[in-house]
Amino acid sequence: MQADLTLKSGRRGATLDIQLLILVGILVLVMAVSTALTPRFLSYVNMINVLMQVAMIMLTGSAAVLLMIAGAFDLSVGMVLALTGVMYAFMSKNGIPTPLALVLSILIGSGFGLANGALVVGLKITPVIATLGTMYVAQGLAFIVAWIDGGANVTTGLPRDFEVFGRTMVGPIPLFLLIVFALILIFYFLFAKTNLRKYAFAIGGNQTAARLSGLKVGGVVLALYVLVGTLTGFAGMTLASRMGSGSPKVGTGFEFDVIVAIVLGGTSIYGGEGSFLGMILGALIIGFVGNTLNLLNVMFFYQTVLKGLILVGAVLLMRQLRSR
Amino acid sequence: MPEKLLEIQNISKHFPGVDALRGVSFDIHRNTVHCIVGENGAGKSTLIKILTGAERRSSGSILLRGREYNPRSTREAMNFGMSVLFQELNVVNQLTVEQNLVLGKEKVRLGFFRRDPQVVARMYEVLRSLDPSIPLGKRVAELSVAQKQVIEIAKAIASESELIIMDEPTAALSEEEVNRLFTIIKELKRQNVTVVYISHRLREIFEIGDAVTVLRDGQMIGTRQVSELGSGGEVGSTAELIKMMLGKVVAERYVAGGGGQGAPVLELRKVSNAKLREVSFSLAKGEILGCYGLIGSGKTEIARAIYGLDQKQGEVLVAGSPAALASPREAIRQGIALVPEERRSEGLFTRLAIRENIPLMNIRSISRWGIFSARREKSLARSYIQKVRIVARDENHPVEKLSGGNQQKVVLSKCINADSRILLMDEPTRGIDVGAKEEIHNLIRELARGGTSVIVFSSELPEVLNLCDRILLLYEGRIRDVVRNGPEVDSERIMHIVTGAKEA
Amino acid sequence: MKNRRVDLQKLVLVGILLFITVVFTILNPRFISGFNLMYVLIQNSFVIISACAVTLLMISGQIDLSIGSTVCLAGMAHAWLSRAGLPVGLSFLLAIVVGLLVGLINAVLVVRLKITPFIATLGTMYMGRGLSYLVSGGLVIREGLPDAFSYVGNESLGPVPYTIVALVAVVAVFLVLERRSVLGKYSVAIGGNRTAAMLSGIDTDRIVSTLYILAGAFAGFAGVLMASRLGVGDPNIGIGFEFDVIVAVILGGTSLAGGEGSILGMIIGALIIGGLGNGLKLLNVFTFFQSIMKGFVLVLAVLLDQNLKLRLGARAGARRAERSRERA
């Protein structure tokens, strides 16, 4: 009896580890194949390029992984990413000092997080529908602001310091990458060491029990939405600064990349379990695969198809691992 | 004697750690109302699950009309002519009465319904014979629970069910509705339908039952013809049934605790809500207070009201000062913790480890400034594993892999860790095997000796008689009597009060 | 009570529709002109055509996010096949089959592999979009299309444009399906209480699969009509289309949890959104406001639905409490 128990329980604890191992394997494989196919893959320029794409997914993913573990979703991140970038450009162009514009654009992200949280927690609207709604609001706003500016993107007439944040180098590495990775580290700490972790796992695992245990279920979910919004705002601002323009089109499919990275990393779509490191690995895989296909001049359209397949495949893989 | 419809022969069912049924045998005769009684955990629901294909038996055999009967799913059981009135009513609220009645029986051609006046007419006839007052065109959502039950019964009859199992069908019905149901059950007998009737209310058994089987602790105690027991009005007739249900329960293990002295730590004054009628009582420091009654008597509702889960009118005093207790959070802050009835769905985070479960009611016990210490979490868990004797590989053992008793100990640890002075324990040993039951009881006694006040909400009389210093007797949302436990306590009188057989 | 609720919702919807009609007519009399109304109807016929099947699907408690991609993919397939020299009629049918296949994939993912509808159809949504780009390498298929390609979308049967004929036909078919067919009735039963439906002998898996396939096929039909009307195959079309469909369905009183809803309500919902969009456009309000407006309308529609339900729930609760009091 005792031996039997040990065996059974050992299995489940190992599920995530197996998943992480598989992910590392896939990552190594992807990198090896990529390097073999195109030597350019490992070049400095390309690595910085990939890391920039991946860093944005990871940044939003750092908070979104907790949100998904708590059993909620955010589909609006892609459009919020676009909107905050456009707003950053628009504000600094129209006389607001760049540092202030920078902070304000991040706060716009927080504001959308707050709105999502209020809709889901306060008005009890299903997360999918609520964030689908705010997604369209953000998209509309991004296009309107760009249109008011007089074009498809906010590009011309930006102050000189607009690009400072995205272009400053520290040795061979862009400053913003260091800051983003520092933020990701902070969130890893939040994920691994703070009560937020406890709350998220408890709420996603059993909301009723969480409430009966006296946890502030609504407050935690609201806070997580605000964190996701804030980080997305930061990512949007960074991207705009790096590219030197605010474009309402940058965020298309971003929410999907984030969700795929998180699900690929072993987080259940029903909440209650998940892994930060898995999300990091998932983001790297998504980023590297996309990048290699780009380098090989495989059209970007295959990537969307591929990502759809990866998502479904990841869900099935998780189920397989769990049911064994 | 009518022929045998169902022969249950030496059925056993083992769950890990618990024998839910042990060698149960009895016959159900055609055209009778066969009642099954027993306390919670006696094995009634397991037996029903086996009969309806929701669970497979471990050993033994069942003969239906003389032939082997071994359903693998509820649908298969239904094809054998067996229907169940589910407690969670199986009707589609959004459809009309008529649509519900013919659901799945429509004549279909190329995916389109052919109006079949015959089917509708037959269903209507069945329904009218049961309850002519239900309009066919009305949406089921607008009907009462009793009327929904009638629709389920009509569906069962129309699908030519020979045997209908009714599991506590009167739990949510009013007096008048109960009477109508009984008329229907008598009508069913005339229509050649056999009924298996499960209830706690002994009065009902005397009113409609032909035979009654008593289960206790997974064993069959006996089957009697109701006519042999005498009529329900006399106290003497229920006495034998009550004796069979209780067995040799005496309060022999009860040791008077030191509790019950001093100022009350919790006091309810005329607390009412949709399910409770002016409930008043007080709880002393170190006291174990029992709250005994059948399902639907309001036990869980009292616990929920105190814990801030349901709205309430009236006054609640904690340690002498009024407390609103509007949410679990507030209750926990006042030193009150709940061990819920549904352990797995309300008390535990089954996918998390023991270590992770224990501090969740009081996260501060392992964290400072919002940062938790894995080391403290581990040592905390280890100390509880030792203190309440949780049998597990180690503190990383996932809770879902634990036995019921050990799971309950985890819930208990969670509550103790919340520094609670008042413990509300709803059915603390349901679904737990005998050995672990005793352990939980000892833990409760230990806690009380340490000064914690405990309210045990239970529908098992032996449990409250073993544990409690005082016992509140509940019937239909009211406290009918309060009994001080001791050697002279009259368990039969208690049973009469809570089954409504006699006014207090 | 139940009937009153649904009627109340429809009444509110019709009221809103009348209200915006009056307001826009006052602001710009052109709004009420026959030409403009026909234009609004044609513009929204694509949403309504595919939303008919989606309404039934959502009544059964499911959701399909891949509709927009399917509309696009079918349009691209139609254009590509026509350009490749296939008779337009045949290419028309084959493109609808493409949509049907996407629905089939959704059905397999949801019913067989038991992936949450939301995730499964999000997956096919991205796959469909990617495939649409692949058909032409991301370019709009404009050159080399036969004249017949634009026929259905721009010609009329007597005074009635073919698009409207198709709209009326599809709506008529689905109104019959809703009221008379297994699909209509059983989708309500499945959405209302899946266990009860299963125990009543309904093959719930088959019904749900059929609904997904229908949703795909009619999204294909809408896509083909749209491509014909535009006279091109455009891989960027249909972004956010699924959103329009879902908003119309929910606004029309279909509960997200399933179990209730109506095609008639959906049509009114679609017209409200279409009318709003058109009115704003006539007032020269920028198109992107529409996307914001839709976001708000969606959230408001869900709130309205919840509110009505809550009030009724409270009333039912009060009734129950009263009963138990009588008994005590």
XYZ file of C-alpha atoms in Angstrom, chain B residues 117-371:
255
model
C -49.386 13.056 -32.218
C -49.293 9.509 -30.874
C -46.103 9.973 -28.885
C -47.268 13.321 -27.553
C -50.672 11.928 -26.712
C -49.174 8.986 -24.871
C -46.822 11.218 -22.888
C -49.672 13.531 -22.100
C -51.737 10.637 -20.843
C -48.913 9.477 -18.613
C -48.373 12.948 -17.269
C -52.091 13.470 -16.669
C -52.343 10.256 -14.738
C -49.598 11.551 -12.453
C -50.420 15.216 -12.151
C -53.046 16.819 -14.380
C -52.173 20.314 -13.200
C -48.881 20.567 -15.116
C -49.393 22.451 -18.411
C -47.602 20.942 -21.392
C -46.591 24.242 -22.942
C -44.871 25.685 -19.906
C -41.108 25.941 -19.684
C -39.626 23.601 -17.142
C -37.610 26.422 -15.582
C -40.878 27.825 -14.275
C -41.900 24.627 -12.531
C -41.279 23.705 -8.918
C -38.842 20.994 -7.907
C -41.762 18.669 -7.234
C -43.216 19.235 -10.687
C -39.836 18.590 -12.270
C -39.729 15.322 -10.376
C -43.110 14.398 -11.784
C -41.777 14.995 -15.284
C -38.842 12.729 -14.610
C -41.184 10.074 -13.288
C -43.375 10.436 -16.372
C -40.321 10.003 -18.605
C -39.356 6.911 -16.679
C -42.809 5.380 -17.005
C -43.058 6.197 -20.675
C -39.729 4.539 -21.386
C -41.296 1.419 -19.895
C -39.186 1.414 -16.759
C -40.058 -1.408 -14.451
C -38.017 -0.135 -11.576
C -37.678 3.471 -10.464
C -35.124 4.372 -7.856
C -35.941 7.464 -5.811
C -33.079 8.839 -3.771
C -34.369 11.143 -1.012
C -37.073 12.482 -3.306
C -38.803 14.486 -0.596
C -35.735 16.396 0.601
C -36.777 19.564 -1.212
C -40.553 19.187 -1.200
C -43.277 20.853 0.820
C -45.773 18.865 2.865
C -48.421 19.109 0.177
C -45.993 18.122 -2.554
C -44.871 15.128 -0.518
C -48.478 13.975 -0.287
C -48.911 14.291 -4.024
C -45.708 12.321 -4.625
C -47.055 9.564 -2.413
C -50.260 9.461 -4.406
C -48.126 9.126 -7.520
C -46.077 6.330 -6.003
C -49.261 4.456 -5.165
C -50.403 5.043 -8.726
C -47.091 3.662 -10.012
C -47.730 0.411 -8.194
C -51.022 0.132 -10.014
C -49.142 0.619 -13.287
C -46.877 -2.331 -12.515
C -43.858 -0.275 -11.570
C -41.593 -1.228 -8.713
C -40.131 1.576 -6.633
C -36.948 1.585 -4.587
C -37.360 4.375 -2.101
C -34.503 5.827 -0.098
C -35.274 8.143 2.754
C -34.307 9.158 6.234
C -37.807 10.044 7.244
C -39.219 7.015 8.952
C -42.743 8.375 8.834
C -42.682 8.192 5.060
C -41.675 4.571 5.090
C -44.716 3.620 7.075
C -46.902 5.602 4.760
C -45.859 4.110 1.436
C -43.389 1.282 2.014
C -44.118 -2.412 1.574
C -40.719 -3.686 2.614
C -37.765 -2.002 4.240
C -34.084 -2.947 4.218
C -31.755 -1.468 6.802
C -28.088 -0.904 6.013
C -25.416 0.004 8.548
C -21.684 0.416 7.974
C -21.932 -1.248 4.565
C -23.657 -4.313 5.947
C -27.219 -5.429 5.652
C -28.898 -5.517 9.031
C -32.193 -6.925 7.884
C -35.266 -6.691 5.695
C -38.731 -6.421 7.172
C -42.244 -6.208 5.797
C -43.640 -2.880 6.882
C -46.934 -4.541 7.778
C -45.081 -6.624 10.342
C -43.724 -3.481 11.962
C -47.129 -2.006 12.679
C -48.437 1.362 11.653
C -46.425 4.556 11.752
C -48.504 6.363 14.278
C -47.330 4.243 17.147
C -43.990 4.872 18.704
C -43.414 1.174 19.138
C -43.313 0.490 15.414
C -40.536 2.934 14.618
C -38.627 1.686 17.608
C -37.537 -1.523 15.942
C -36.333 0.281 12.811
C -34.416 2.794 14.851
C -32.786 -0.007 16.802
C -31.776 -1.677 13.550
C -30.324 1.539 12.189
C -28.386 2.390 15.298
C -27.176 -1.024 16.345
C -25.620 -1.171 19.760
C -24.959 2.522 20.006
C -24.365 3.568 23.504
C -22.407 6.550 24.565
C -19.792 4.320 26.079
C -16.822 6.093 24.601
C -18.081 9.500 25.576
C -16.053 11.074 28.304
C -17.367 14.294 29.720
C -14.931 17.011 28.722
C -13.954 19.999 30.780
C -15.675 22.288 28.283
C -18.902 24.115 28.698
C -17.826 26.386 31.486
C -17.214 30.086 31.358
C -18.436 32.819 29.054
C -19.602 31.720 25.597
C -17.102 32.180 22.752
C -19.850 32.111 20.156
C -23.498 32.930 20.493
C -26.285 32.909 17.910
C -29.426 34.886 18.655
C -32.470 34.208 16.508
C -30.509 33.644 13.325
C -32.812 33.106 10.343
C -32.546 32.905 6.599
C -34.209 31.024 3.757
C -33.393 27.690 5.392
C -33.149 28.547 9.099
C -35.804 29.573 11.605
C -34.662 31.574 14.610
C -31.673 29.467 15.522
C -30.244 30.403 18.917
C -27.516 28.690 20.891
C -24.210 29.392 22.540
C -20.867 27.659 22.498
C -18.487 27.609 25.449
C -14.714 27.519 25.436
C -13.403 23.999 24.964
C -16.864 22.615 24.335
C -17.725 20.101 21.642
C -21.242 20.929 20.533
C -23.107 18.495 18.322
C -25.558 19.575 15.712
C -27.589 16.559 14.704
C -30.304 16.236 12.092
C -31.119 14.581 8.811
C -30.198 15.837 5.363
C -32.106 19.044 4.747
C -32.603 19.771 8.427
C -30.378 22.849 8.235
C -27.073 21.649 9.687
C -24.905 22.737 6.785
C -26.919 25.944 6.581
C -26.044 26.863 10.168
C -22.374 26.318 9.405
C -22.638 28.360 6.202
C -24.448 31.188 7.983
C -21.822 31.414 10.740
C -19.007 31.263 8.204
C -20.446 34.128 6.173
C -21.366 32.104 3.101
C -25.109 32.674 3.289
C -26.973 35.806 4.232
C -28.614 35.848 7.620
C -30.777 37.914 9.893
C -30.307 37.884 13.620
C -27.317 38.412 15.857
C -24.023 36.597 16.135
C -21.676 37.316 19.033
C -18.054 36.245 19.009
C -16.455 36.344 22.453
C -19.301 38.528 23.644
C -19.170 41.236 20.991
C -21.390 41.379 17.917
C -19.751 40.277 14.682
C -21.153 40.662 11.179
C -19.286 37.627 9.777
C -20.243 38.532 6.215
C -17.471 36.553 4.501
C -15.186 33.598 5.195
C -12.323 36.057 5.367
C -13.994 37.903 8.208
C -14.892 34.693 9.994
C -11.298 33.470 9.789
C -10.097 36.786 11.177
C -12.445 36.272 14.126
C -10.845 32.897 14.767
C -13.519 30.747 13.122
C -12.581 28.025 10.628
C -14.754 25.671 8.599
C -14.043 22.068 7.714
C -16.506 21.805 4.833
C -18.759 18.872 4.071
C -17.447 18.461 0.535
C -13.839 17.881 1.415
C -12.442 17.518 -2.098
C -14.352 20.255 -3.851
C -14.458 22.834 -1.048
C -11.726 22.110 1.426
C -8.669 20.988 -0.478
C -6.440 21.936 -3.351
C -6.140 18.384 -4.550
C -3.475 18.964 -7.153
C -1.176 20.641 -4.659
C 1.033 18.885 -2.135
C 0.269 18.544 1.569
C 2.993 21.109 2.199
C 1.263 23.640 -0.049
C -2.228 23.044 1.320
C -1.609 23.535 5.008
C -0.631 27.232 5.118
C -3.314 28.468 2.690
C -5.760 29.574 5.363
C -3.068 31.626 7.044
C -0.349 32.490 4.582
C 1.375 34.665 7.192
C 2.388 31.524 9.017
C 5.033 30.948 6.336
C 5.608 34.376 4.876
C 6.843 37.789 5.778
C 6.415 40.918 3.648
C 4.646 38.800 1.075
C 7.610 36.489 0.563
